[in-house]
Structures are given as structure tokens and as C-alpha cells.
Coordinates of N, CA and C in Angstrom, one line a residue:
X1209 N 149.0 39.2 72.0 CA 147.5 40.2 71.2 C 147.0 40.5 72.5
X1210 N 146.0 41.5 72.1 CA 144.5 41.6 73.5 C 143.3 42.4 72.1
X1211 N 142.5 42.3 72.6 CA 141.1 42.4 72.6 C 141.0 44.2 72.9
X1212 N 140.9 45.4 72.2 CA 141.4 47.0 71.6 C 140.0 47.3 71.9
X1213 N 138.7 47.3 71.1 CA 137.8 47.0 70.2 C 136.3 46.1 71.4
X1214 N 135.4 47.0 72.1 CA 134.7 47.0 72.8 C 133.3 47.6 72.6
X1215 N 133.1 48.2 71.9 CA 131.8 48.6 71.6 C 130.6 48.4 72.8
X1216 N 130.0 47.3 72.2 CA 128.9 46.8 72.8 C 129.4 46.7 74.3
X1217 N 129.8 45.7 75.0 CA 130.2 45.2 76.4 C 129.1 43.9 76.9
X1218 N 128.5 43.4 75.9 CA 127.4 42.5 77.3 C 128.1 41.3 76.0
X1219 N 128.4 40.8 74.1 CA 128.0 39.5 74.2 C 129.7 39.3 74.2
X1220 N 130.1 37.9 73.5 CA 131.1 37.2 74.2 C 131.5 36.6 72.8
X1221 N 132.7 36.8 71.9 CA 133.6 36.7 71.2 C 133.6 35.4 71.3
X1222 N 133.4 34.6 70.5 CA 133.1 32.5 69.7 C 132.9 32.5 68.7
X1223 N 133.7 31.4 68.4 CA 133.2 30.3 67.0 C 131.8 29.6 67.3
X1224 N 131.7 29.3 65.8 CA 130.9 28.7 65.8 C 131.4 26.1 64.9
X1225 N 131.3 25.8 66.0 CA 131.4 24.7 65.4 C 131.5 24.3 64.5
X1226 N 131.8 23.3 63.2 CA 130.6 22.1 62.6 C 129.9 21.3 63.1
X1227 N 129.8 21.2 64.9 CA 128.5 20.9 66.0 C 127.5 21.8 66.2
X1228 N 128.0 23.8 65.4 CA 126.8 24.3 66.1 C 126.9 25.4 67.5
X1229 N 128.6 23.9 68.2 CA 128.3 24.4 69.5 C 128.4 25.6 69.9
X1230 N 128.9 26.4 70.6 CA 129.8 27.5 71.3 C 131.6 27.6 72.0
X1231 N 132.5 28.2 71.0 CA 133.8 27.4 71.1 C 133.9 28.7 71.7
X1232 N 133.6 29.8 72.4 CA 134.5 31.0 72.9 C 134.8 30.5 74.2
X1233 N 135.7 31.6 74.5 CA 136.9 31.2 75.6 C 136.3 32.2 76.9
X1234 N 136.0 32.0 78.4 CA 136.0 33.1 78.7 C 136.6 33.8 78.9
X1235 N 136.4 35.3 79.0 CA 137.1 36.6 79.7 C 137.2 37.5 78.4
X1236 N 136.7 36.2 76.8 CA 137.3 37.1 75.0 C 136.1 38.0 74.8
X1237 N 136.6 39.1 75.0 CA 134.6 40.2 74.7 C 135.5 40.6 73.0
X1238 N 134.8 41.2 72.8 CA 133.6 41.7 72.7 C 133.2 41.1 70.9
X1239 N 131.5 42.0 70.8 CA 131.8 41.5 69.6 C 130.8 43.2 68.9
X1240 N 131.0 43.6 67.8 CA 129.7 44.8 67.2 C 129.1 44.6 66.1
X1241 N 128.5 44.6 66.7 CA 126.9 44.2 65.5 C 126.3 45.2 64.9
X1242 N 127.1 45.3 63.8 CA 126.3 46.9 62.9 C 125.9 45.8 61.2
X1243 N 124.4 46.1 61.5 CA 124.2 45.2 60.3 C 124.4 44.5 59.5
X1244 N 124.7 43.5 60.6 CA 125.0 42.0 60.8 C 126.2 42.0 61.1
X1245 N 127.5 42.6 60.9 CA 128.6 42.0 60.6 C 128.9 42.2 62.0
X1246 N 129.6 41.5 62.9 CA 130.1 40.7 63.9 C 132.1 40.6 63.9
X1247 N 132.3 42.2 64.4 CA 133.6 42.3 64.5 C 134.1 42.2 66.1
X1248 N 135.3 42.1 65.3 CA 136.6 42.4 66.6 C 138.0 43.2 66.5
X1249 N 138.2 44.0 67.5 CA 139.2 44.4 67.3 C 140.3 44.1 67.6
X1250 N 141.5 43.8 67.3 CA 142.6 42.8 67.9 C 144.5 44.2 68.4
X1251 N 144.9 44.0 69.5 CA 146.3 45.2 69.1 C 147.5 44.2 68.6
X1252 N 147.9 44.1 68.1 CA 149.5 42.9 67.7 C 150.2 43.7 67.6
X1253 N 151.3 44.0 68.1 CA 152.3 44.5 68.1 C 152.4 46.2 67.8
X1254 N 151.9 46.7 68.4 CA 151.0 47.7 68.2 C 150.3 48.4 67.1
X1255 N 150.2 47.6 66.7 CA 149.0 47.4 65.4 C 147.7 47.0 65.4
X1256 N 146.4 47.3 64.8 CA 145.0 46.7 65.5 C 144.1 46.0 63.8
X1257 N 144.0 45.4 63.7 CA 143.2 43.9 63.8 C 141.6 44.2 63.1
X1258 N 141.3 44.1 62.5 CA 139.4 43.6 63.0 C 139.4 41.9 61.9
X1259 N 138.3 41.3 63.0 CA 138.4 40.1 63.3 C 136.9 39.8 62.5
X1260 N 136.5 39.7 61.4 CA 134.6 39.6 60.7 C 134.5 38.2 60.8
X1261 N 132.7 37.7 60.1 CA 132.6 37.3 61.2 C 132.2 36.5 61.5
X1262 N 132.5 37.0 62.9 CA 132.0 36.1 64.2 C 130.3 36.2 64.2
X1263 N 129.9 34.9 64.7 CA 128.7 34.1 65.4 C 128.3 35.2 66.9
X1264 N 127.0 36.5 66.9 CA 125.4 35.8 65.8 C 125.3 36.6 64.7
X1265 N 126.5 37.1 63.8 CA 126.0 37.6 62.9 C 127.3 36.9 61.7
X1266 N 126.0 37.7 60.4 CA 127.1 36.8 58.9 C 128.2 36.4 59.0
X1267 N 128.0 35.3 58.6 CA 130.3 34.7 57.8 C 130.8 35.4 56.9
X1268 N 131.4 36.3 56.9 CA 132.5 36.1 55.7 C 132.8 35.1 54.7
X1269 N 131.9 35.9 53.2 CA 132.3 35.9 51.9 C 133.8 34.5 52.1
X1270 N 133.3 33.5 51.8 CA 135.0 32.2 51.9 C 135.7 32.9 50.1
X1271 N 136.6 32.5 50.4 CA 137.8 33.4 49.1 C 138.1 32.3 48.3
X1272 N 138.6 31.7 47.4 CA 138.9 31.3 45.6 C 140.1 30.8 46.4
X1273 N 139.8 29.5 46.1 CA 141.4 28.9 46.7 C 141.8 28.3 45.0
X1274 N 143.0 28.4 45.1 CA 143.4 27.1 43.1 C 144.9 26.2 43.6
X1275 N 144.7 27.1 45.0 CA 146.2 25.4 45.7 C 146.8 25.2 47.0
X1276 N 145.8 24.2 47.7 CA 146.9 23.4 48.8 C 147.3 23.0 49.2
X1277 N 147.7 22.9 50.6 CA 149.0 22.8 51.2 C 148.6 22.1 52.7
X1278 N 149.4 20.9 52.5 CA 149.1 20.3 54.0 C 147.2 19.9 54.4
X1279 N 146.4 20.2 53.4 CA 145.1 20.3 53.1 C 145.0 18.8 52.0
X1280 N 144.2 17.6 52.7 CA 143.4 17.2 50.7 C 142.7 17.7 50.6
X1281 N 141.4 18.2 51.4 CA 140.5 19.1 50.4 C 139.9 19.7 51.4
X1282 N 139.0 20.7 51.1 CA 138.6 21.9 51.9 C 137.9 21.6 51.9
X1283 N 137.2 22.2 53.9 CA 136.3 22.4 54.5 C 135.2 22.2 53.6
X1284 N 133.7 21.5 53.7 CA 132.9 22.3 53.0 C 131.9 22.8 54.1
X1285 N 131.5 23.7 52.6 CA 130.9 25.3 53.3 C 129.7 24.9 54.7
X1286 N 129.1 23.6 54.5 CA 127.7 23.7 54.8 C 128.4 23.4 56.6
X1287 N 129.4 22.4 56.9 CA 130.5 22.3 57.9 C 131.4 23.5 58.7
X1288 N 131.7 24.3 57.6 CA 132.7 25.4 58.0 C 132.1 26.9 57.7
X1289 N 132.9 27.9 59.0 CA 131.9 29.5 57.9 C 133.4 30.5 58.3
X1290 N 133.2 30.5 57.3 CA 134.4 31.5 57.3 C 134.7 32.8 57.5
X1291 N 136.0 33.6 58.4 CA 136.0 34.0 59.9 C 137.1 35.2 58.3
X1292 N 136.8 36.5 58.5 CA 138.2 37.4 57.7 C 139.3 38.9 59.0
X1293 N 140.2 38.4 58.4 CA 141.4 39.3 60.1 C 141.9 39.6 58.9
X1294 N 141.6 41.5 58.5 CA 141.9 42.5 58.0 C 142.6 43.4 59.1
X1295 N 143.8 44.4 58.4 CA 144.5 45.7 58.9 C 143.7 46.2 59.3
X1296 N 143.0 47.1 60.1 CA 142.4 47.9 60.6 C 143.0 49.0 59.8
X1297 N 141.3 49.9 60.1 CA 141.7 51.7 58.6 C 142.6 51.8 58.7
X1298 N 143.0 52.3 59.8 CA 144.1 53.3 59.7 C 145.6 52.8 58.8
X1299 N 145.6 51.6 58.7 CA 146.0 50.5 58.1 C 146.5 50.5 57.0
X1300 N 145.4 51.3 56.2 CA 144.6 51.0 54.6 C 146.0 51.1 54.4
X1301 N 145.9 50.8 52.6 CA 147.6 50.9 52.0 C 148.6 50.7 52.3
X1302 N 149.0 50.1 53.2 CA 150.2 49.2 54.3 C 150.1 48.4 54.4
X1303 N 148.9 47.2 53.7 CA 148.5 45.6 53.7 C 149.9 45.3 53.3
X1304 N 151.0 45.8 52.0 CA 151.6 45.1 51.8 C 152.9 45.5 52.1
X1305 N 152.6 45.7 53.1 CA 154.5 46.3 54.0 C 155.0 45.1 54.9
X1306 N 155.9 44.7 54.4 CA 156.3 43.9 55.1 C 155.8 43.1 57.0
X1307 N 156.1 44.5 57.4 CA 155.6 44.4 59.4 C 154.5 44.3 59.3
X1308 N 153.4 44.8 58.5 CA 151.7 44.9 59.0 C 151.8 43.3 58.4
X1309 N 151.7 42.5 56.9 CA 151.3 41.4 57.1 C 152.1 40.5 58.0
X1310 N 153.4 40.6 58.5 CA 154.4 40.1 58.9 C 153.1 40.1 60.6
X1311 N 152.6 41.2 60.9 CA 151.4 41.0 62.2 C 150.1 40.2 61.8
X1312 N 150.5 40.2 60.7 CA 149.0 39.9 60.7 C 148.9 38.7 60.7
X1313 N 149.9 38.2 59.9 CA 150.0 36.5 59.8 C 150.5 36.1 61.4
X1314 N 151.4 37.1 62.1 CA 151.2 36.9 63.5 C 149.9 36.2 64.0
X1315 N 149.8 37.2 64.5 CA 147.6 36.8 64.5 C 146.8 36.2 64.6
X1316 N 147.2 36.1 62.8 CA 146.1 34.4 62.6 C 146.8 33.6 63.1
X1317 N 147.8 32.9 63.3 CA 148.9 32.5 63.8 C 148.2 32.1 65.4
X1318 N 148.5 32.4 66.1 CA 147.6 33.0 67.4 C 146.3 32.3 67.9
X1319 N 145.8 32.6 66.5 CA 144.6 32.4 66.8 C 144.7 31.5 66.3
X1320 N 144.9 30.7 65.0 CA 145.3 29.4 64.8 C 145.3 28.4 65.9
X1321 N 146.4 28.6 66.6 CA 147.2 28.0 67.8 C 145.4 28.2 69.0
X1322 N 144.6 29.2 69.6 CA 144.0 29.5 70.6 C 143.0 28.7 70.5
X1323 N 142.7 28.7 68.3 CA 140.7 27.7 68.4 C 141.8 26.8 67.8
X1324 N 141.7 25.7 68.7 CA 141.3 24.1 67.7 C 140.2 24.3 67.1
X1325 N 139.2 24.6 66.7 CA 138.1 24.6 65.9 C 138.3 24.8 64.1
X1326 N 139.2 26.0 64.2 CA 139.8 27.0 63.0 C 140.8 25.7 62.3
X1327 N 140.0 25.2 61.1 CA 140.3 24.0 60.0 C 141.3 24.8 59.2
X1328 N 141.4 25.9 58.2 CA 142.6 25.6 57.6 C 142.1 27.3 57.4
X1329 N 143.8 28.1 56.7 CA 143.6 29.2 56.5 C 143.9 29.5 55.4
X1330 N 142.9 30.6 55.1 CA 143.5 31.0 52.7 C 144.3 31.9 53.4
X1331 N 144.8 31.9 52.4 CA 146.0 33.9 51.8 C 145.7 33.5 50.6
X1332 N 144.7 35.5 50.3 CA 143.7 35.3 49.1 C 145.0 35.3 48.0
X1333 N 146.2 36.1 48.4 CA 146.5 36.7 47.0 C 148.2 35.7 46.1
X1334 N 147.6 34.4 47.0 CA 148.3 33.3 46.4 C 147.2 32.1 46.8
X1335 N 146.2 32.0 46.1 CA 145.0 31.7 46.3 C 144.8 30.2 47.0
X1336 N 146.2 30.2 48.3 CA 145.7 29.3 49.4 C 145.2 29.0 50.2
X1337 N 145.3 27.5 50.2 CA 144.3 26.9 51.5 C 145.7 27.1 52.7
X1338 N 146.1 26.3 53.9 CA 146.9 26.0 53.8 C 146.2 24.8 55.7
X1339 N 147.0 23.9 56.3 CA 146.3 23.4 56.7 C 146.9 24.3 58.3
X1340 N 145.8 23.4 59.3 CA 145.9 24.5 60.4 C 147.1 24.0 61.3
X1341 N 148.0 23.0 61.0 CA 149.2 22.5 62.0 C 150.6 23.3 61.0
X1342 N 150.4 23.2 59.6 CA 151.8 23.9 58.5 C 151.2 25.1 58.7
X1343 N 150.5 25.6 58.8 CA 150.6 27.3 59.1 C 150.9 27.7 60.5
X1344 N 150.6 27.1 61.2 CA 150.8 27.6 62.1 C 152.9 27.2 62.7
X1345 N 153.4 26.7 61.9 CA 154.5 26.0 62.0 C 155.3 26.9 61.0
X1346 N 155.0 27.4 59.9 CA 155.7 27.7 58.8 C 155.3 29.4 59.0
X1347 N 154.5 29.8 59.6 CA 154.3 31.1 60.2 C 155.5 31.7 61.4
X1348 N 155.3 30.3 62.1 CA 155.8 30.5 64.0 C 157.9 30.8 63.8
X1349 N 157.6 29.0 62.5 CA 159.9 29.8 61.3 C 159.8 31.2 60.6
X1350 N 159.3 31.2 59.9 CA 159.4 33.0 59.8 C 159.7 33.5 61.0
X1351 N 158.4 34.1 61.8 CA 158.4 35.3 62.6 C 159.4 34.8 63.4
X1352 N 160.5 34.1 63.3 CA 161.4 33.7 64.8 C 162.8 33.8 63.8
X1353 N 162.8 34.0 62.7 CA 163.8 34.6 61.7 C 164.0 33.3 60.5
X1354 N 163.5 32.3 60.6 CA 163.4 32.0 59.2 C 163.3 31.9 57.7
X1355 N 163.4 30.8 56.9 CA 162.6 31.8 55.7 C 161.3 31.4 55.6
X1356 N 161.4 32.4 54.1 CA 159.6 33.1 54.1 C 159.3 32.1 53.7
X1357 N 158.1 31.7 54.1 CA 157.3 30.1 53.5 C 156.1 30.2 52.1
X1358 N 157.7 30.2 51.4 CA 157.3 30.1 50.0 C 156.6 29.6 49.7
X1359 N 155.9 28.7 50.2 CA 155.3 27.1 49.5 C 153.7 27.3 50.7
X1360 N 152.2 28.3 50.5 CA 151.7 28.7 51.4 C 151.2 30.5 51.2
X1361 N 152.6 30.9 51.5 CA 152.5 32.3 51.0 C 152.3 33.1 50.1
X1362 N 153.0 32.2 48.7 CA 153.2 31.9 47.7 C 152.9 30.6 47.0
X1363 N 152.6 30.4 45.7 CA 152.8 28.7 45.6 C 152.8 29.1 43.9
X1364 N 152.6 27.7 43.2 CA 153.2 27.4 41.6 C 152.7 26.9 41.0
X1365 N 152.4 27.4 39.6 CA 151.8 26.8 38.4 C 152.6 26.3 37.2
X1366 N 152.3 25.7 37.0 CA 152.6 25.6 35.3 C 152.4 27.1 34.7
X1367 N 153.4 27.5 33.0 CA 152.6 28.0 33.1 C 152.3 26.7 31.5
X1368 N 151.6 27.4 30.3 CA 151.3 26.5 29.1 C 152.8 26.8 28.2
X1369 N 153.5 27.2 28.5 CA 154.8 26.9 27.1 C 156.1 26.3 28.1
X1370 N 155.5 25.5 29.6 CA 156.3 24.7 30.4 C 156.7 25.4 31.2
X1371 N 156.9 26.7 31.2 CA 157.6 27.6 32.2 C 157.1 27.6 33.7
X1372 N 157.2 27.2 35.0 CA 156.9 27.3 36.3 C 157.2 28.8 36.3
X1373 N 155.7 28.8 37.1 CA 155.9 30.3 37.5 C 154.3 30.4 39.4
X1374 N 155.0 31.2 39.8 CA 154.9 32.1 41.2 C 153.7 32.4 40.9
X1375 N 152.8 32.4 42.0 CA 151.5 32.7 42.0 C 151.2 34.0 44.0
X1376 N 151.3 35.2 44.0 CA 151.1 35.6 45.6 C 152.3 36.2 45.4
X1377 N 153.5 36.1 44.5 CA 154.9 36.6 44.8 C 154.2 38.0 44.8
X1378 N 153.4 38.5 43.6 CA 153.9 40.4 42.8 C 153.2 40.6 44.4
X1379 N 152.1 40.5 45.7 CA 151.8 41.1 47.0 C 152.9 41.2 47.9
X1380 N 154.0 40.5 47.6 CA 155.5 41.1 48.4 C 156.2 41.6 47.7
X1381 N 156.6 41.8 46.4 CA 157.8 43.4 45.5 C 157.4 43.3 44.6
X1382 N 155.8 42.8 44.0 CA 155.2 43.5 43.0 C 155.6 43.1 41.6
X1383 N 156.4 41.3 41.8 CA 156.8 40.3 41.1 C 156.8 39.4 40.8
X1384 N 156.4 38.3 39.6 CA 156.1 37.4 39.7 C 157.3 36.7 39.4
X1385 N 157.7 34.9 40.1 CA 159.0 34.3 39.3 C 158.4 33.9 38.4
X1386 N 159.5 34.2 37.3 CA 159.2 32.2 36.5 C 160.6 32.0 35.9
X1387 N 160.4 29.7 36.1 CA 161.7 29.4 35.8 C 161.8 29.4 34.5
X1388 N 162.3 29.1 33.7 CA 162.4 29.7 32.5 C 162.3 27.8 32.0
X1389 N 162.3 26.8 30.2 CA 162.6 25.5 30.3 C 163.5 26.4 29.8
X1390 N 164.2 24.9 30.1 CA 164.2 23.9 30.5 C 164.7 23.3 31.4
X1391 N 164.5 24.7 32.2 CA 165.5 24.6 33.1 C 164.4 24.2 34.3
X1392 N 163.3 24.3 34.3 CA 162.1 23.6 34.3 C 160.9 22.7 34.3
X1393 N 162.1 21.4 33.6 CA 161.0 20.8 33.2 C 161.1 19.0 34.5
X1394 N 162.1 19.9 35.6 CA 162.2 18.5 36.8 C 161.3 19.4 37.4
X1395 N 160.0 19.5 38.0 CA 158.7 20.1 38.6 C 159.7 20.4 40.3
X1396 N 159.9 18.5 40.8 CA 160.0 19.7 41.8 C 161.4 20.0 42.1
X1397 N 162.7 19.6 41.1 CA 163.4 20.2 41.4 C 163.4 22.2 41.8
X1398 N 162.7 22.4 40.9 CA 162.5 23.4 39.9 C 161.7 24.2 41.0
X1399 N 160.7 24.0 41.8 CA 160.2 24.3 43.0 C 161.3 24.2 43.9
X1400 N 161.8 23.9 44.5 CA 163.0 24.0 45.7 C 163.6 24.9 45.4
X1401 N 164.5 25.8 44.3 CA 164.6 25.9 43.5 C 164.5 27.5 43.6
X1402 N 162.6 27.3 43.5 CA 162.0 28.5 43.4 C 161.5 28.9 44.5
X1403 N 161.4 28.3 45.4 CA 161.5 28.3 47.1 C 162.5 29.3 47.3
X1404 N 163.7 29.0 47.0 CA 165.1 29.7 47.9 C 165.4 30.9 47.1
X1405 N 164.7 31.3 45.7 CA 164.6 32.2 44.1 C 163.7 32.8 45.8
X1406 N 162.1 32.6 45.7 CA 162.0 33.6 47.3 C 161.9 34.4 47.7
X1407 N 163.1 33.3 48.6 CA 163.3 33.7 50.7 C 164.2 34.9 49.9
X1408 N 164.3 35.2 49.2 CA 165.6 36.0 48.9 C 165.7 36.4 48.6
X1409 N 164.8 37.2 47.5 CA 164.3 38.5 46.6 C 162.6 38.7 47.7
X1410 N 162.2 37.9 48.2 CA 161.7 38.6 49.7 C 162.5 39.4 50.1
X1411 N 163.4 38.8 50.8 CA 164.7 39.9 50.8 C 164.9 40.8 51.1
X1412 N 165.5 40.8 49.6 CA 165.9 42.0 48.7 C 164.6 43.3 48.6
X1413 N 164.0 43.2 48.5 CA 162.4 43.4 47.6 C 162.4 43.6 46.0
X1414 N 162.4 42.4 45.6 CA 162.5 42.2 43.8 C 164.5 41.9 43.2
X1415 N 164.0 42.4 42.6 CA 164.3 42.3 41.1 C 165.1 43.3 40.2
X1416 N 165.7 44.3 39.8 CA 165.6 45.3 39.5 C 166.7 45.1 37.9
X1417 N 167.4 44.4 38.4 CA 168.6 44.6 36.7 C 169.0 43.5 36.6
X1418 N 169.8 42.6 35.8 CA 170.2 41.2 36.3 C 171.1 40.6 36.7
X1419 N 171.0 39.3 37.1 CA 171.7 39.1 37.8 C 172.2 37.4 38.1
X1420 N 173.1 36.7 38.4 CA 173.9 35.3 37.9 C 174.1 35.1 39.9
X1421 N 172.6 34.0 39.3 CA 173.2 33.2 40.6 C 173.5 31.9 40.6
X1422 N 174.5 30.8 41.5 CA 174.8 29.9 41.5 C 173.6 28.9 41.7
X1423 N 173.3 28.6 41.7 CA 171.6 26.8 42.1 C 173.0 26.1 42.9
X1424 N 171.8 25.6 43.9 CA 172.4 24.6 44.4 C 172.4 22.5 44.3
X1425 N 172.8 23.5 42.8 CA 173.4 21.8 42.4 C 174.3 22.4 41.2
X1426 N 174.5 23.9 42.1 CA 176.1 23.9 40.8 C 176.0 24.7 39.8
X1427 N 175.2 24.9 39.0 CA 174.5 25.9 38.2 C 174.7 26.7 37.7
X1428 N 175.3 28.0 37.0 CA 175.3 29.3 37.1 C 173.7 29.5 36.9
X1429 N 172.7 30.9 36.9 CA 172.1 30.3 35.9 C 171.5 32.1 36.2
X1430 N 170.4 32.6 35.6 CA 170.7 34.5 34.8 C 169.2 34.6 35.5
X1431 N 169.8 35.6 36.1 CA 168.1 36.5 36.3 C 167.6 37.9 36.1
X1432 N 166.6 37.7 35.4 CA 166.5 38.9 34.4 C 164.8 39.8 34.7
X1433 N 164.9 40.9 34.6 CA 163.8 41.2 34.8 C 162.7 41.3 33.7
X1434 N 162.1 40.8 33.3 CA 160.9 40.8 32.0 C 160.6 42.6 31.2
X1435 N 160.6 43.1 30.7 CA 160.8 43.8 30.1 C 159.7 44.6 30.5
X1436 N 158.4 44.3 31.2 CA 157.6 45.2 32.0 C 157.6 45.4 33.3
X1437 N 158.7 44.5 33.8 CA 158.6 44.5 35.4 C 158.1 43.7 36.3
X1438 N 157.0 43.0 35.9 CA 156.9 42.1 36.2 C 157.3 41.6 37.1
X1439 N 157.7 40.6 35.8 CA 158.5 39.2 36.3 C 159.4 39.0 36.4
X1440 N 160.2 38.3 36.9 CA 161.7 37.9 37.1 C 161.6 36.3 36.7
X1441 N 162.1 36.7 35.6 CA 162.8 35.3 34.2 C 164.6 34.6 34.6
X1442 N 164.1 33.1 35.0 CA 165.4 32.3 34.9 C 166.0 31.4 34.4
X1443 N 166.5 32.0 33.9 CA 167.4 30.7 33.2 C 168.8 30.2 33.6
X1444 N 168.8 28.7 32.6 CA 170.4 28.2 32.9 C 171.3 28.9 32.3
X1445 N 172.2 29.7 32.4 CA 173.8 30.8 31.6 C 174.3 30.3 31.0

């Protein structure tokens, strides 16, 4: 990770801690002030990313959160401010490509590791807020060849008909997962199954035709895209 854009060359990159103290580190440059927007461009894996919301500019807007992982409560707005990390302009339209998303998350992991003051990471496609240590752990494991971090980069909610439905998987493969009743009746078991299926679906890029799989408990399952293709529905065969 390196800082690649230094349009001013005089200010220093810094966070603001809940106590209002400067959390910057020597040797880290630089900010660019344009209409009260302070931002820095980073390079990771040969790709550029922008970090906005730095002091002394205005903070970024805090995204909405529906799910929390390893986080008992959200940081209070009066105590923390939001930073916004996005792919650079030349990557516009490629945000959903796995290599770009992995580099973005890897950079976020590096920042979390570098700045202890960062309380959590919010992943907007899933509406999830992920605790500092948990985020660092799951992203590191994925980058090192481990399973896709379904609990965090996606989430699950119960639909009105009792199905267990993913949120945020659409960002990765253009489909959401639905584990249908009665397979979804045990939410803990269904969530574990969902995590395994999501890891497979991200690896192969989605499901286009009916497929048969075997669950960890030995049950045979049928996976089938919905008529509009937006969901992958799962039943016991």
C-alpha cells in the first residue's frame, strides 16, 4: 500500500480520534482540499483507491446499517466520523469485479490494521457493520486463500414466508440466495448452509441452471434460479 496522489504537498493525512486528537503518523502524506472534501489516493495491487472524509475537511455520510458482526452497538455519531474508501475514477464500472473488490477490501484491512482508532468497517452492499478485529480476520483469511467471508460481506434475514434470504450477495454474483421452508426452519443450521453455498456460488459466479448438491448433514438439496434469475432457491430434494 502506498499513497500516490499528493496535489498539495503540505498537509498530512490524519484521522480524528473520539477525543479529538490527531491520530496521524509521520511520513504519511497528503490531503487535497477541494470544496471542503479532503481525500487521498492510495495504490494497492497496481490499482488506485480514494479515501475521503479526512480532517480538516467534512466527514463522509455514514451509510445505513441493518446487520452487525462482532459489534454490540454502532459507534455513536457524536464520537466517530465516517471515512469513505472507493475505487479510483479509472475503475468506475468495475467495482463488482472480484480482483478490484478484493484489493479494495485488502486496503481497508491494511488501514484497519494501521489505525487502531477505526471502530468498525461498514460494507454497504450488505448493510453490515463489522467489528475491527473480525473484519481484519475474515478479510485476511480470504485474501490468503480461505473461504469467502459470507458473514460480513453478505448477511441473512428472515423473509415473511420463513425463508432465509441473503443480502449483499447480489453485489458479487447478481443473485441472492433463498433457503426455502422447511429447510430454513432451523435458522442456525440454515445460516451455516447458506455460508457454505455462498462460498461456492462466489467461486463459480452464480447459478444458471438447476443443480443438485449434498448438504453437510447428508441431505440432498436442489438449487434452482428463480424465474427472473434474481434469486437462487434451495429446497430439500
